[in-house]
Amino acid sequence: MQMIRPRRLRTSDTLRRMVRETRISPDSLIWPIFIKEGTGIYEEIPSLPGQYHYSPDMICHMVERARAHGVSRVLLFGLPNEKDACGSGAWKEDGIVQQGIRRIREMAPELYIVTDVCMCEYTAHGHCGILCGHDVDNDETLEVLAKTALSHAQAGADMVAPSDMMDGRIGRIREVLDAHGFQNVPIMSYAAKYASSFYGPFRDAAGSAPAFGDRRSYQMDPHNSREAMRECALDVQEGADILMVKPALSYLDLIYQARQQFDLPVAAYSVSGEYAMIKAAAQAGLIDEHGVMCESAVSIFRAGADILITYYACELADAIKKGEIG
């Protein structure tokens, strides 16, 4: 029997790159950005080394970095100074995300702006909606989510991304956006967002930890995968344009399933805990940070993601341009 030699296609870098099954572009990367109310704020986030809080007047630092690395898509999160029971700062015309959108539009019209639509950063209790007692009132929350998405679109957002996991939110947001002339603003749904332990550094960075209880009544149980596909199917029916799986690395099977079952683009969010673990292990001398960063990203795209939301967006864009990944 003739020996089969798969190694023939691994004999040079040029050949390996030619036969790659998974290809990555800087165009597939989205960089999460934290905008904080105030002035003169350009502060590194302790739980996310290399990431910063920016006040609107200091967004120039983010823009310069994005341009330098060829990153052209950002996902905005807002940190208001004041919070209340209903999170009213989320949909204010001069809210912190709205200020950030307008400032980026002035400085860098080429940047594509996606906005997180949720209430947890704006409510005094830290939950992702309006409370009825100690429970989140799903249907009342839909109205404030829709108002928030509309205010982002009116401020100039290119895309909105609801992350709350309320039932029916995609349909209600789509209805309100369309009614106000924003039919062309896409919705990237956090379709399969799990109640994960990987969110800790983000909650520190965004000041969004719940004051009591947890979010397991609305975010998904990590044990369930069929339920995730049901959530995706419902969001497709309601008008989602992109489906997201969050977190990414521990949920590669869900990314794969979403890719197989749905024709929409699939995004994955490599969350704060994933980023912080790589940073901490590298700082301790246990891993090669650059290599692990690249390999982790490849695994997410190999599973089926079309879009990667990552705090390593700038570094990955550089690695792609240098031919180290992609």
Short mmCIF file of C-alpha atoms in Angstrom, two decimals:
data_model
loop_
_atom_site.label_atom_id
_atom_site.label_comp_id
_atom_site.label_asym_id
_atom_site.label_seq_id
_atom_site.Cartn_x
_atom_site.Cartn_y
_atom_site.Cartn_z
CA MET A 1 0.00 0.00 0.00
CA GLN A 2 1.34 3.42 -0.96
CA MET A 3 2.12 5.65 2.04
CA ILE A 4 -0.11 8.73 2.32
CA ARG A 5 1.98 11.78 3.25
CA PRO A 6 -0.11 14.71 4.60
CA ARG A 7 3.16 16.33 5.70
CA ARG A 8 3.89 17.25 2.09
CA LEU A 9 1.56 20.24 2.50
CA ARG A 10 3.43 21.43 5.61
CA THR A 11 6.94 21.67 4.22
CA SER A 12 7.19 25.47 3.90
CA ASP A 13 5.53 28.55 5.29
CA THR A 14 4.46 29.61 1.79
CA LEU A 15 2.73 26.28 1.20
CA ARG A 16 1.15 26.15 4.66
CA ARG A 17 -0.32 29.61 4.16
CA MET A 18 -1.65 28.67 0.71
CA VAL A 19 -3.61 25.64 1.98
CA ARG A 20 -4.95 27.15 5.20
CA GLU A 21 -8.58 26.35 5.89
CA THR A 22 -9.16 29.23 8.29
CA ARG A 23 -8.34 32.77 7.16
CA ILE A 24 -8.60 35.91 9.27
CA SER A 25 -8.76 39.55 8.25
CA PRO A 26 -8.50 42.75 10.30
CA ASP A 27 -11.93 43.53 8.85
CA SER A 28 -13.39 40.77 11.06
CA LEU A 29 -12.21 42.36 14.34
CA ILE A 30 -14.18 44.62 16.68
CA TRP A 31 -12.45 46.43 19.57
CA PRO A 32 -14.46 47.03 22.80
CA ILE A 33 -14.06 50.58 24.15
CA PHE A 34 -15.03 52.02 27.55
CA ILE A 35 -16.18 55.67 27.55
CA LYS A 36 -16.44 57.31 30.95
CA GLU A 37 -18.34 60.45 31.79
CA GLY A 38 -16.12 63.39 32.73
CA THR A 39 -13.13 65.20 31.24
CA GLY A 40 -9.42 64.51 31.03
CA ILE A 41 -9.86 60.77 31.64
CA TYR A 42 -7.34 58.49 29.97
CA GLU A 43 -6.71 55.77 32.55
CA GLU A 44 -5.54 52.20 32.20
CA ILE A 45 -8.06 49.68 33.57
CA PRO A 46 -6.32 47.62 36.29
CA SER A 47 -8.32 44.46 35.57
CA LEU A 48 -7.70 44.78 31.81
CA PRO A 49 -4.04 45.74 31.27
CA GLY A 50 -3.58 47.65 28.03
CA GLN A 51 -7.23 48.80 27.93
CA TYR A 52 -8.38 52.27 28.99
CA HIS A 53 -11.23 54.39 30.22
CA TYR A 54 -11.65 57.40 27.94
CA SER A 55 -13.68 60.52 28.58
CA PRO A 56 -15.20 61.95 25.38
CA ASP A 57 -12.53 64.65 25.14
CA MET A 58 -9.79 62.00 25.33
CA ILE A 59 -11.14 59.65 22.69
CA CYS A 60 -8.38 60.97 20.44
CA HIS A 61 -6.04 58.46 22.12
CA MET A 62 -8.29 55.57 21.10
CA VAL A 63 -8.66 56.91 17.57
CA GLU A 64 -4.88 57.28 17.18
CA ARG A 65 -4.31 53.73 18.37
CA ALA A 66 -7.04 52.29 16.13
CA ARG A 67 -5.64 54.07 13.09
CA ALA A 68 -2.08 53.02 13.88
CA HIS A 69 -3.07 49.35 13.94
CA GLY A 70 -5.66 49.40 11.18
CA VAL A 71 -8.65 48.68 13.40
CA SER A 72 -11.79 50.25 11.98
CA ARG A 73 -14.62 48.82 14.09
CA VAL A 74 -15.36 49.54 17.75
CA LEU A 75 -17.98 48.47 20.30
CA LEU A 76 -18.84 51.21 22.80
CA PHE A 77 -19.70 50.74 26.48
CA GLY A 78 -20.65 53.72 28.65
CA LEU A 79 -19.88 54.53 32.28
CA PRO A 80 -22.18 57.31 33.55
CA ASN A 81 -21.56 59.37 36.67
CA GLU A 82 -25.11 58.96 37.92
CA LYS A 83 -27.35 55.89 38.04
CA ASP A 84 -30.98 55.40 39.00
CA ALA A 85 -33.55 52.64 39.34
CA CYS A 86 -34.60 52.69 35.68
CA GLY A 87 -31.22 53.48 34.09
CA SER A 88 -32.47 56.67 32.49
CA GLY A 89 -28.93 57.74 31.56
CA ALA A 90 -28.90 55.02 28.91
CA TRP A 91 -31.21 56.88 26.51
CA LYS A 92 -30.41 60.53 27.31
CA GLU A 93 -29.58 62.66 24.30
CA ASP A 94 -26.40 63.75 26.08
CA GLY A 95 -25.70 60.35 27.67
CA ILE A 96 -22.14 59.13 27.79
CA VAL A 97 -22.39 56.71 24.85
CA GLN A 98 -24.21 59.35 22.82
CA GLN A 99 -21.40 61.82 23.58
CA GLY A 100 -18.84 59.23 22.58
CA ILE A 101 -20.56 58.47 19.29
CA ARG A 102 -20.67 62.13 18.32
CA ARG A 103 -17.05 62.70 19.29
CA ILE A 104 -15.84 59.71 17.26
CA ARG A 105 -17.95 60.86 14.33
CA GLU A 106 -16.17 64.24 14.46
CA MET A 107 -12.67 62.81 14.76
CA ALA A 108 -12.83 59.57 12.81
CA PRO A 109 -15.78 59.27 10.45
CA GLU A 110 -14.19 56.15 8.99
CA LEU A 111 -14.67 54.18 12.22
CA TYR A 112 -17.68 51.84 12.26
CA ILE A 113 -19.47 52.29 15.59
CA VAL A 114 -21.37 49.47 17.28
CA THR A 115 -23.04 50.26 20.61
CA ASP A 116 -23.86 47.96 23.49
CA VAL A 117 -27.53 48.27 24.43
CA CYS A 118 -28.13 47.23 28.02
CA MET A 119 -29.10 48.75 31.36
CA CYS A 120 -26.60 47.25 33.81
CA GLU A 121 -24.11 50.15 33.59
CA TYR A 122 -26.91 52.67 34.19
CA THR A 123 -29.08 51.12 36.92
CA ALA A 124 -28.33 51.69 40.59
CA HIS A 125 -29.00 47.99 41.24
CA GLY A 126 -26.74 46.78 38.41
CA HIS A 127 -29.29 44.49 36.77
CA CYS A 128 -29.98 44.53 33.04
CA GLY A 129 -33.51 45.91 33.21
CA ILE A 130 -36.35 47.41 35.21
CA LEU A 131 -37.02 45.67 38.50
CA CYS A 132 -40.31 44.46 39.87
CA GLY A 133 -39.33 43.60 43.42
CA HIS A 134 -36.13 41.60 43.02
CA ASP A 135 -36.97 40.32 39.54
CA VAL A 136 -36.35 41.98 36.19
CA ASP A 137 -39.62 42.88 34.46
CA ASN A 138 -39.02 41.56 30.96
CA ASP A 139 -41.72 43.45 29.06
CA GLU A 140 -41.20 46.80 30.75
CA THR A 141 -37.48 46.48 30.07
CA LEU A 142 -38.15 46.08 26.34
CA GLU A 143 -39.39 49.65 26.15
CA VAL A 144 -36.27 51.18 27.71
CA LEU A 145 -34.01 49.01 25.59
CA ALA A 146 -35.79 50.20 22.47
CA LYS A 147 -35.49 53.83 23.60
CA THR A 148 -31.79 53.32 24.24
CA ALA A 149 -31.16 51.73 20.84
CA LEU A 150 -33.07 54.56 19.15
CA SER A 151 -31.04 57.20 20.99
CA HIS A 152 -27.82 55.53 19.84
CA ALA A 153 -28.99 55.49 16.24
CA GLN A 154 -30.05 59.13 16.47
CA ALA A 155 -26.59 60.01 17.80
CA GLY A 156 -24.97 58.32 14.80
CA ALA A 157 -24.33 54.68 15.72
CA ASP A 158 -23.87 52.37 12.74
CA MET A 159 -25.12 49.24 14.54
CA VAL A 160 -26.73 48.40 17.89
CA ALA A 161 -25.97 45.30 19.96
CA PRO A 162 -28.49 44.42 22.71
CA SER A 163 -26.78 42.35 25.42
CA ASP A 164 -29.56 42.12 28.04
CA MET A 165 -31.05 38.71 27.11
CA MET A 166 -34.66 39.82 27.57
CA ASP A 167 -37.26 37.84 25.62
CA GLY A 168 -38.53 39.70 22.57
CA ARG A 169 -35.98 42.49 22.64
CA ILE A 170 -34.82 42.12 19.03
CA GLY A 171 -38.34 42.42 17.67
CA ARG A 172 -39.16 45.46 19.78
CA ILE A 173 -35.90 47.26 18.95
CA ARG A 174 -36.35 46.51 15.24
CA GLU A 175 -39.90 47.84 15.36
CA VAL A 176 -38.86 51.11 17.02
CA LEU A 177 -35.83 51.67 14.80
CA ASP A 178 -37.89 51.09 11.67
CA ALA A 179 -40.69 53.37 12.85
CA HIS A 180 -38.19 56.24 13.22
CA GLY A 181 -36.49 55.83 9.85
CA PHE A 182 -33.52 53.66 10.91
CA GLN A 183 -34.35 50.63 8.79
CA ASN A 184 -30.72 50.36 7.72
CA VAL A 185 -29.24 50.21 11.23
CA PRO A 186 -28.41 46.51 11.81
CA ILE A 187 -28.89 44.65 15.08
CA MET A 188 -26.13 42.38 16.34
CA SER A 189 -27.86 40.22 18.92
CA TYR A 190 -26.12 38.78 21.94
CA ALA A 191 -28.17 35.71 21.02
CA ALA A 192 -26.44 33.11 23.20
CA LYS A 193 -25.06 35.00 26.18
CA TYR A 194 -24.23 32.79 29.11
CA ALA A 195 -24.23 33.50 32.84
CA SER A 196 -20.46 33.11 32.87
CA SER A 197 -17.72 33.44 35.46
CA PHE A 198 -15.50 34.96 32.75
CA TYR A 199 -17.08 38.43 33.02
CA GLY A 200 -15.38 39.54 36.23
CA PRO A 201 -12.82 42.00 34.81
CA PHE A 202 -15.48 43.61 32.60
CA ARG A 203 -17.82 44.19 35.52
CA ASP A 204 -14.96 45.87 37.34
CA ALA A 205 -14.12 47.98 34.28
CA ALA A 206 -17.74 48.95 33.58
CA GLY A 207 -18.95 49.21 37.18
CA SER A 208 -21.82 46.89 36.29
CA ALA A 209 -21.81 44.17 38.95
CA PRO A 210 -25.32 43.51 40.32
CA ALA A 211 -25.93 44.92 43.79
CA PHE A 212 -27.73 41.73 44.80
CA GLY A 213 -28.37 38.29 43.38
CA ASP A 214 -27.09 37.31 39.95
CA ARG A 215 -28.19 37.26 36.31
CA ARG A 216 -29.00 33.59 35.97
CA SER A 217 -32.71 34.26 35.46
CA TYR A 218 -31.99 35.96 32.13
CA GLN A 219 -28.49 34.97 31.01
CA MET A 220 -28.13 31.37 29.87
CA ASP A 221 -27.20 28.29 31.88
CA PRO A 222 -23.71 27.12 30.76
CA HIS A 223 -24.96 23.53 30.72
CA ASN A 224 -27.37 24.16 27.82
CA SER A 225 -26.66 24.15 24.09
CA ARG A 226 -30.03 23.29 22.51
CA GLU A 227 -31.53 26.24 24.36
CA ALA A 228 -28.88 28.49 22.80
CA MET A 229 -29.94 27.44 19.32
CA ARG A 230 -33.54 28.18 20.25
CA GLU A 231 -32.50 31.67 21.38
CA CYS A 232 -30.69 32.17 18.07
CA ALA A 233 -33.71 30.99 16.09
CA LEU A 234 -36.01 33.38 17.95
CA ASP A 235 -33.67 36.30 17.28
CA VAL A 236 -33.54 35.40 13.60
CA GLN A 237 -37.35 35.42 13.49
CA GLU A 238 -37.46 38.81 15.21
CA GLY A 239 -35.08 40.44 12.74
CA ALA A 240 -31.51 40.08 14.05
CA ASP A 241 -28.84 40.71 11.42
CA ILE A 242 -25.89 39.11 13.25
CA LEU A 243 -25.91 36.42 15.95
CA MET A 244 -23.36 36.49 18.77
CA VAL A 245 -22.07 33.80 21.12
CA LYS A 246 -20.57 35.03 24.40
CA PRO A 247 -18.11 34.02 25.86
CA ALA A 248 -16.04 32.54 23.03
CA LEU A 249 -13.35 30.07 24.10
CA SER A 250 -15.40 27.90 26.45
CA TYR A 251 -18.31 27.95 24.00
CA LEU A 252 -16.64 27.01 20.71
CA ASP A 253 -19.21 24.25 20.28
CA LEU A 254 -21.97 26.86 20.29
CA ILE A 255 -20.17 28.94 17.67
CA TYR A 256 -19.93 25.80 15.53
CA GLN A 257 -23.59 24.95 15.99
CA ALA A 258 -24.71 28.50 15.17
CA ARG A 259 -22.59 28.47 12.01
CA GLN A 260 -24.11 25.15 10.92
CA GLN A 261 -27.73 26.02 11.65
CA PHE A 262 -28.07 29.66 10.59
CA ASP A 263 -27.18 31.67 7.50
CA LEU A 264 -26.59 34.94 9.33
CA PRO A 265 -23.06 36.15 10.19
CA VAL A 266 -21.88 34.74 13.53
CA ALA A 267 -19.93 36.89 15.98
CA ALA A 268 -18.06 35.71 19.05
CA TYR A 269 -17.03 37.83 22.03
CA SER A 270 -13.68 36.88 23.55
CA VAL A 271 -14.54 38.32 26.92
CA SER A 272 -12.60 40.11 29.63
CA GLY A 273 -11.78 37.00 31.65
CA GLU A 274 -10.23 35.29 28.63
CA TYR A 275 -8.09 38.35 27.94
CA ALA A 276 -7.09 38.81 31.59
CA MET A 277 -6.09 35.17 31.99
CA ILE A 278 -3.75 35.33 29.00
CA LYS A 279 -2.27 38.58 30.31
CA ALA A 280 -1.77 37.19 33.83
CA ALA A 281 -0.25 33.91 32.65
CA ALA A 282 2.12 35.78 30.33
CA GLN A 283 3.14 38.18 33.10
CA ALA A 284 3.94 35.15 35.28
CA GLY A 285 6.18 33.78 32.52
CA LEU A 286 3.99 30.71 31.98
CA ILE A 287 2.98 31.23 28.35
CA ASP A 288 3.95 33.10 25.20
CA GLU A 289 1.30 35.84 25.15
CA HIS A 290 1.54 36.54 21.44
CA GLY A 291 1.36 32.88 20.47
CA VAL A 292 -1.59 32.13 22.75
CA MET A 293 -3.41 35.26 21.57
CA CYS A 294 -3.05 34.15 17.94
CA GLU A 295 -3.92 30.52 18.57
CA SER A 296 -7.01 31.44 20.59
CA ALA A 297 -8.26 33.71 17.83
CA VAL A 298 -7.70 31.04 15.20
CA SER A 299 -9.70 28.53 17.26
CA ILE A 300 -12.68 30.91 17.40
CA PHE A 301 -12.67 31.49 13.65
CA ARG A 302 -12.07 27.80 12.97
CA ALA A 303 -15.20 27.01 15.00
CA GLY A 304 -17.19 29.17 12.59
CA ALA A 305 -17.10 32.79 13.73
CA ASP A 306 -17.18 35.46 11.05
CA ILE A 307 -16.57 38.32 13.50
CA LEU A 308 -14.44 38.45 16.66
CA ILE A 309 -14.99 41.04 19.38
CA THR A 310 -11.70 41.13 21.26
CA TYR A 311 -9.58 43.33 23.50
CA TYR A 312 -6.63 42.09 21.43
CA ALA A 313 -8.01 43.69 18.24
CA CYS A 314 -5.00 45.96 17.71
CA GLU A 315 -2.43 43.26 18.38
CA LEU A 316 -4.26 40.73 16.21
CA ALA A 317 -4.51 43.24 13.36
CA ASP A 318 -0.73 43.68 13.54
CA ALA A 319 -0.16 39.94 13.58
CA ILE A 320 -2.37 39.49 10.51
CA LYS A 321 -0.52 42.22 8.60
CA LYS A 322 2.83 40.62 9.50
CA GLY A 323 1.66 37.22 8.26
CA GLU A 324 1.88 35.65 11.72
CA ILE A 325 -1.80 34.76 11.64
CA GLY A 326 -4.52 34.93 9.02
#
